C-alpha cells in the first residue's frame, strides 16, 4: 500500500488585502485619537437676582474691579502676584459662604484670559465669585 | 435536438461584507463628529490646574470673531437662556453641565452675559481651559 507523503508546502496568507487593512487601521486610530476629552474648571456663579435681593449684604462684600490689565480690591489697585494673599487676608475670619462673596466688576474690554486668572485667584483664596453686570435700560421718550 | 441551458449560480460575494460594514461605521462616526463644534475656531484660556469636564449635553462656543454657538449652531444672545433651559429640561442636578468654550481674547461685555444666561437657566458652568505647565527653571 502506497504511503501518502505529508504535504509540506508553505501556505502563505493572502496579501492582496494588506493595503486595505492598513488603511482602515490608520483611519480607525485617527478617529479615536481626535476624540479627546475636554478639561477645564467648574464655576458656580449665583444668579444675579439673589445678589440684588441682598443689597445690604452686597455693600459689605469685597469688590474686585477688573480692567484690561489691572485688578483692584475695594478700589485699591493690587499687583497680580499679591492679589491672592491680600484677598485671603480680607476673607480671614469669615467662615460662612455668604460672607465670602466677592463681587467681580469688569470693564467691558477685560479679556477672558485675565478674567479667568483673577476668578481662579478668588476661588483659591476661598471667595465665592459673583458677577455684577451693568444693566441695560431702555428709556422710552414720550412724544 | 434540445440544447440544455447552462444555469449559472450567481452569488453576491460576501467576503468583503466585514470591510464594508467597518467602513460605514467609520464614515458615520466622522459624520457625527462634523455636527459638533470642533470646526469652530477659538483658543482656550490657560490656567495652572484643570480637571476633567465630563459629559455634557450643552456646549457653548464664543469663537474668535465673538460669534455665539450652542452645540455648533449659531444663536443670538437673547435666545441663549431659553435654548439652554430647553436643552437641560428634566435633567437632575449633577447632569446639568454646560461646557463654555470662550476665546481667550473675548471681552467681558460679550462673555459675561453668557455666564449670566447659563447661570439663570440653571446650568452648571464648566470653563474649558488649557493646562499651563510651569516653565522649567534653568
GROMACS .gro file of C-alpha atoms in nm:
model
  281
    1UNK     CA    1   0.000   0.000   0.000
    2UNK     CA    2   0.148   0.333  -0.101
    3UNK     CA    3   0.201   0.570   0.185
    4UNK     CA    4   0.089   0.925   0.123
    5UNK     CA    5   0.351   1.186   0.169
    6UNK     CA    6   0.280   1.469   0.402
    7UNK     CA    7   0.217   1.793   0.217
    8UNK     CA    8   0.497   2.021   0.329
    9UNK     CA    9   0.409   2.316   0.109
   10UNK     CA   10   0.429   2.654   0.277
   11UNK     CA   11   0.084   2.816   0.298
   12UNK     CA   12   0.101   3.196   0.286
   13UNK     CA   13  -0.185   3.418   0.394
   14UNK     CA   14  -0.331   3.620   0.106
   15UNK     CA   15  -0.151   3.952   0.093
   16UNK     CA   16  -0.378   4.127  -0.157
   17UNK     CA   17  -0.587   4.298   0.113
   18UNK     CA   18  -0.299   4.409   0.335
   19UNK     CA   19  -0.308   4.763   0.199
   20UNK     CA   20  -0.681   4.796   0.268
   21UNK     CA   21  -0.640   4.662   0.619
   22UNK     CA   22  -0.357   4.905   0.691
   23UNK     CA   23  -0.562   5.197   0.557
   24UNK     CA   24  -0.862   5.103   0.768
   25UNK     CA   25  -0.648   5.073   1.078
   26UNK     CA   26  -0.498   5.420   1.017
   27UNK     CA   27  -0.846   5.576   0.976
   28UNK     CA   28  -0.973   5.400   1.288
   29UNK     CA   29  -0.688   5.517   1.509
   30UNK     CA   30  -0.703   5.872   1.367
   31UNK     CA   31  -1.073   5.895   1.459
   32UNK     CA   32  -1.003   5.756   1.805
   33UNK     CA   33  -0.714   5.998   1.863
   34UNK     CA   34  -0.920   6.303   1.764
   35UNK     CA   35  -1.183   6.233   2.033
   36UNK     CA   36  -1.004   6.397   2.325
   37UNK     CA   37  -1.195   6.465   2.645
   38UNK     CA   38  -1.238   6.830   2.740
   39UNK     CA   39  -1.078   6.961   3.053
   40UNK     CA   40  -1.142   7.281   3.243
   41UNK     CA   41  -1.268   7.433   3.564
   42UNK     CA   42  -1.609   7.426   3.727
   43UNK     CA   43  -1.753   7.752   3.847
   44UNK     CA   44  -2.061   7.821   4.049
   45UNK     CA   45  -2.198   8.168   3.991
   46UNK     CA   46  -2.503   8.267   4.192
   47UNK     CA   47  -2.775   8.420   3.975
   48UNK     CA   48  -2.797   8.799   3.977
   49UNK     CA   49  -3.145   8.815   4.137
   50UNK     CA   50  -3.013   8.654   4.455
   51UNK     CA   51  -2.739   8.911   4.473
   52UNK     CA   52  -2.977   9.204   4.418
   53UNK     CA   53  -3.213   9.088   4.691
   54UNK     CA   54  -2.938   9.112   4.947
   55UNK     CA   55  -2.847   9.473   4.885
   56UNK     CA   56  -2.736   9.533   5.243
   57UNK     CA   57  -2.500   9.240   5.237
   58UNK     CA   58  -2.372   9.345   4.895
   59UNK     CA   59  -2.239   9.665   5.047
   60UNK     CA   60  -2.031   9.462   5.292
   61UNK     CA   61  -1.894   9.228   5.026
   62UNK     CA   62  -1.548   9.258   4.884
   63UNK     CA   63  -1.548   9.415   4.539
   64UNK     CA   64  -1.288   9.320   4.281
   65UNK     CA   65  -1.268   9.551   3.981
   66UNK     CA   66  -1.104   9.445   3.658
   67UNK     CA   67  -0.983   9.646   3.365
   68UNK     CA   68  -0.783   9.528   3.064
   69UNK     CA   69  -0.464   9.465   3.265
   70UNK     CA   70  -0.525   9.583   3.622
   71UNK     CA   71  -0.708   9.447   3.922
   72UNK     CA   72  -0.817   9.629   4.236
   73UNK     CA   73  -0.972   9.515   4.563
   74UNK     CA   74  -1.230   9.758   4.703
   75UNK     CA   75  -1.082  10.028   4.478
   76UNK     CA   76  -0.717   9.971   4.576
   77UNK     CA   77  -0.501   9.861   4.282
   78UNK     CA   78  -0.315   9.537   4.356
   79UNK     CA   79  -0.026   9.368   4.180
   80UNK     CA   80  -0.124   9.033   4.035
   81UNK     CA   81   0.122   8.834   4.247
   82UNK     CA   82  -0.014   8.997   4.566
   83UNK     CA   83  -0.379   8.951   4.475
   84UNK     CA   84  -0.440   8.610   4.635
   85UNK     CA   85  -0.261   8.684   4.968
   86UNK     CA   86  -0.441   9.022   5.001
   87UNK     CA   87  -0.778   8.863   4.932
   88UNK     CA   88  -0.705   8.576   5.171
   89UNK     CA   89  -0.629   8.831   5.444
   90UNK     CA   90  -0.958   9.012   5.376
   91UNK     CA   91  -1.156   8.686   5.384
   92UNK     CA   92  -0.991   8.562   5.702
   93UNK     CA   93  -1.239   8.518   5.986
   94UNK     CA   94  -1.537   8.478   5.754
   95UNK     CA   95  -1.641   8.113   5.775
   96UNK     CA   96  -1.991   8.149   5.624
   97UNK     CA   97  -2.010   8.121   5.243
   98UNK     CA   98  -2.247   8.421   5.223
   99UNK     CA   99  -1.981   8.637   5.388
  100UNK     CA  100  -1.718   8.520   5.144
  101UNK     CA  101  -1.896   8.658   4.837
  102UNK     CA  102  -1.662   8.854   4.614
  103UNK     CA  103  -1.834   9.081   4.365
  104UNK     CA  104  -1.648   9.088   4.034
  105UNK     CA  105  -1.699   9.404   3.832
  106UNK     CA  106  -1.531   9.401   3.491
  107UNK     CA  107  -1.473   9.683   3.247
  108UNK     CA  108  -1.620   9.595   2.905
  109UNK     CA  109  -1.274   9.549   2.748
  110UNK     CA  110  -1.149   9.296   3.009
  111UNK     CA  111  -1.017   8.990   2.823
  112UNK     CA  112  -1.137   8.642   2.917
  113UNK     CA  113  -0.780   8.519   2.985
  114UNK     CA  114  -0.732   8.787   3.252
  115UNK     CA  115  -1.083   8.733   3.395
  116UNK     CA  116  -1.017   8.359   3.434
  117UNK     CA  117  -0.683   8.426   3.606
  118UNK     CA  118  -0.846   8.662   3.858
  119UNK     CA  119  -1.153   8.446   3.929
  120UNK     CA  120  -0.922   8.146   3.976
  121UNK     CA  121  -0.734   8.356   4.233
  122UNK     CA  122  -1.060   8.446   4.410
  123UNK     CA  123  -1.160   8.079   4.438
  124UNK     CA  124  -0.808   7.992   4.551
  125UNK     CA  125  -0.841   8.249   4.829
  126UNK     CA  126  -1.170   8.093   4.935
  127UNK     CA  127  -1.405   8.353   4.788
  128UNK     CA  128  -1.737   8.294   4.610
  129UNK     CA  129  -1.741   8.465   4.270
  130UNK     CA  130  -2.045   8.678   4.193
  131UNK     CA  131  -2.080   8.889   3.882
  132UNK     CA  132  -2.201   9.244   3.876
  133UNK     CA  133  -2.317   9.334   3.529
  134UNK     CA  134  -2.401   9.676   3.400
  135UNK     CA  135  -2.773   9.695   3.344
  136UNK     CA  136  -2.906   9.794   3.006
  137UNK     CA  137  -3.212  10.009   3.041
  138UNK     CA  138  -3.448  10.109   2.765
  139UNK     CA  139  -3.591  10.454   2.815
  140UNK     CA  140  -3.898  10.548   2.614
  141UNK     CA  141  -3.912  10.914   2.538
  142UNK     CA  142  -4.271  11.045   2.531
  143UNK     CA  143  -4.382  11.221   2.210
  144UNK     CA  144  -3.225   1.849  -3.056
  145UNK     CA  145  -3.281   2.045  -2.748
  146UNK     CA  146  -2.985   2.228  -2.612
  147UNK     CA  147  -2.982   2.236  -2.242
  148UNK     CA  148  -2.933   2.581  -2.099
  149UNK     CA  149  -2.644   2.630  -1.873
  150UNK     CA  150  -2.763   2.757  -1.541
  151UNK     CA  151  -2.503   2.961  -1.361
  152UNK     CA  152  -2.526   3.025  -0.997
  153UNK     CA  153  -2.464   3.391  -0.925
  154UNK     CA  154  -2.388   3.484  -0.567
  155UNK     CA  155  -2.314   3.817  -0.410
  156UNK     CA  156  -1.959   3.798  -0.282
  157UNK     CA  157  -1.981   3.803   0.093
  158UNK     CA  158  -1.609   3.813   0.150
  159UNK     CA  159  -1.590   4.191   0.182
  160UNK     CA  160  -1.900   4.240   0.400
  161UNK     CA  161  -1.697   4.294   0.714
  162UNK     CA  162  -1.482   4.558   0.544
  163UNK     CA  163  -1.790   4.737   0.409
  164UNK     CA  164  -1.956   4.740   0.750
  165UNK     CA  165  -1.640   4.873   0.912
  166UNK     CA  166  -1.602   5.150   0.653
  167UNK     CA  167  -1.965   5.250   0.701
  168UNK     CA  168  -1.912   5.265   1.076
  169UNK     CA  169  -1.608   5.490   1.041
  170UNK     CA  170  -1.796   5.709   0.789
  171UNK     CA  171  -2.089   5.767   1.027
  172UNK     CA  172  -1.858   5.831   1.322
  173UNK     CA  173  -1.682   6.106   1.124
  174UNK     CA  174  -2.019   6.243   1.006
  175UNK     CA  175  -2.147   6.261   1.363
  176UNK     CA  176  -1.837   6.448   1.472
  177UNK     CA  177  -1.878   6.700   1.190
  178UNK     CA  178  -2.206   6.814   1.350
  179UNK     CA  179  -2.038   6.920   1.673
  180UNK     CA  180  -1.841   7.239   1.737
  181UNK     CA  181  -1.494   7.106   1.664
  182UNK     CA  182  -1.480   7.306   1.341
  183UNK     CA  183  -1.522   7.640   1.521
  184UNK     CA  184  -1.213   7.849   1.579
  185UNK     CA  185  -1.130   7.957   1.933
  186UNK     CA  186  -0.825   7.948   2.157
  187UNK     CA  187  -0.876   7.833   2.516
  188UNK     CA  188  -0.751   8.046   2.803
  189UNK     CA  189  -0.467   7.896   3.005
  190UNK     CA  190  -0.468   7.809   3.371
  191UNK     CA  191  -0.248   7.609   3.603
  192UNK     CA  192  -0.498   7.350   3.722
  193UNK     CA  193  -0.763   7.180   3.515
  194UNK     CA  194  -0.994   6.887   3.581
  195UNK     CA  195  -1.193   6.662   3.352
  196UNK     CA  196  -1.508   6.832   3.230
  197UNK     CA  197  -1.708   6.511   3.198
  198UNK     CA  198  -2.009   6.457   2.975
  199UNK     CA  199  -2.240   6.738   2.877
  200UNK     CA  200  -2.546   6.790   2.660
  201UNK     CA  201  -2.477   7.158   2.605
  202UNK     CA  202  -2.165   7.316   2.465
  203UNK     CA  203  -2.145   7.692   2.415
  204UNK     CA  204  -1.873   7.843   2.196
  205UNK     CA  205  -1.777   8.209   2.169
  206UNK     CA  206  -1.534   8.200   1.879
  207UNK     CA  207  -1.252   8.433   1.783
  208UNK     CA  208  -1.494   8.658   1.594
  209UNK     CA  209  -1.710   8.673   1.911
  210UNK     CA  210  -1.990   8.478   1.744
  211UNK     CA  211  -2.203   8.264   1.971
  212UNK     CA  212  -2.287   7.896   1.906
  213UNK     CA  213  -2.482   7.637   2.103
  214UNK     CA  214  -2.394   7.278   2.012
  215UNK     CA  215  -2.241   7.406   1.690
  216UNK     CA  216  -2.545   7.608   1.581
  217UNK     CA  217  -2.522   7.989   1.563
  218UNK     CA  218  -2.754   8.165   1.806
  219UNK     CA  219  -2.827   8.518   1.930
  220UNK     CA  220  -2.755   8.632   2.285
  221UNK     CA  221  -3.124   8.695   2.354
  222UNK     CA  222  -3.215   8.334   2.265
  223UNK     CA  223  -2.940   8.176   2.471
  224UNK     CA  224  -3.114   8.144   2.808
  225UNK     CA  225  -3.427   7.983   2.661
  226UNK     CA  226  -3.224   7.749   2.443
  227UNK     CA  227  -3.008   7.625   2.734
  228UNK     CA  228  -3.317   7.583   2.953
  229UNK     CA  229  -3.481   7.374   2.681
  230UNK     CA  230  -3.173   7.155   2.635
  231UNK     CA  231  -3.137   7.097   3.010
  232UNK     CA  232  -3.506   7.032   3.067
  233UNK     CA  233  -3.571   6.743   3.305
  234UNK     CA  234  -3.207   6.681   3.385
  235UNK     CA  235  -3.122   6.641   3.755
  236UNK     CA  236  -2.851   6.839   3.933
  237UNK     CA  237  -2.509   6.700   3.855
  238UNK     CA  238  -2.604   6.632   3.492
  239UNK     CA  239  -2.677   6.994   3.401
  240UNK     CA  240  -2.320   7.066   3.296
  241UNK     CA  241  -2.274   7.336   3.034
  242UNK     CA  242  -1.935   7.350   2.864
  243UNK     CA  243  -1.815   7.703   2.796
  244UNK     CA  244  -1.558   7.738   2.521
  245UNK     CA  245  -1.468   8.105   2.515
  246UNK     CA  246  -1.189   8.252   2.306
  247UNK     CA  247  -0.911   8.379   2.534
  248UNK     CA  248  -0.928   8.735   2.395
  249UNK     CA  249  -1.306   8.769   2.412
  250UNK     CA  250  -1.416   9.079   2.602
  251UNK     CA  251  -1.618   9.096   2.923
  252UNK     CA  252  -1.910   9.279   2.763
  253UNK     CA  253  -1.952   8.975   2.539
  254UNK     CA  254  -1.884   8.678   2.769
  255UNK     CA  255  -2.035   8.798   3.099
  256UNK     CA  256  -2.394   8.800   2.967
  257UNK     CA  257  -2.335   8.440   2.853
  258UNK     CA  258  -2.228   8.338   3.205
  259UNK     CA  259  -2.533   8.511   3.347
  260UNK     CA  260  -2.770   8.343   3.099
  261UNK     CA  261  -2.630   7.997   3.178
  262UNK     CA  262  -2.647   8.066   3.549
  263UNK     CA  263  -3.011   8.183   3.519
  264UNK     CA  264  -3.109   7.876   3.320
  265UNK     CA  265  -2.979   7.650   3.597
  266UNK     CA  266  -2.674   7.521   3.413
  267UNK     CA  267  -2.359   7.414   3.591
  268UNK     CA  268  -2.075   7.607   3.434
  269UNK     CA  269  -1.753   7.441   3.327
  270UNK     CA  270  -1.497   7.667   3.160
  271UNK     CA  271  -1.296   7.471   2.905
  272UNK     CA  272  -0.936   7.572   2.956
  273UNK     CA  273  -0.589   7.459   2.862
  274UNK     CA  274  -0.342   7.349   3.123
  275UNK     CA  275  -0.047   7.582   3.155
  276UNK     CA  276   0.260   7.388   3.250
  277UNK     CA  277   0.503   7.577   3.475
  278UNK     CA  278   0.811   7.693   3.289
  279UNK     CA  279   1.118   7.482   3.354
  280UNK     CA  280   1.371   7.655   3.577
  281UNK     CA  281   1.718   7.689   3.426
   0.00000   0.00000   0.00000
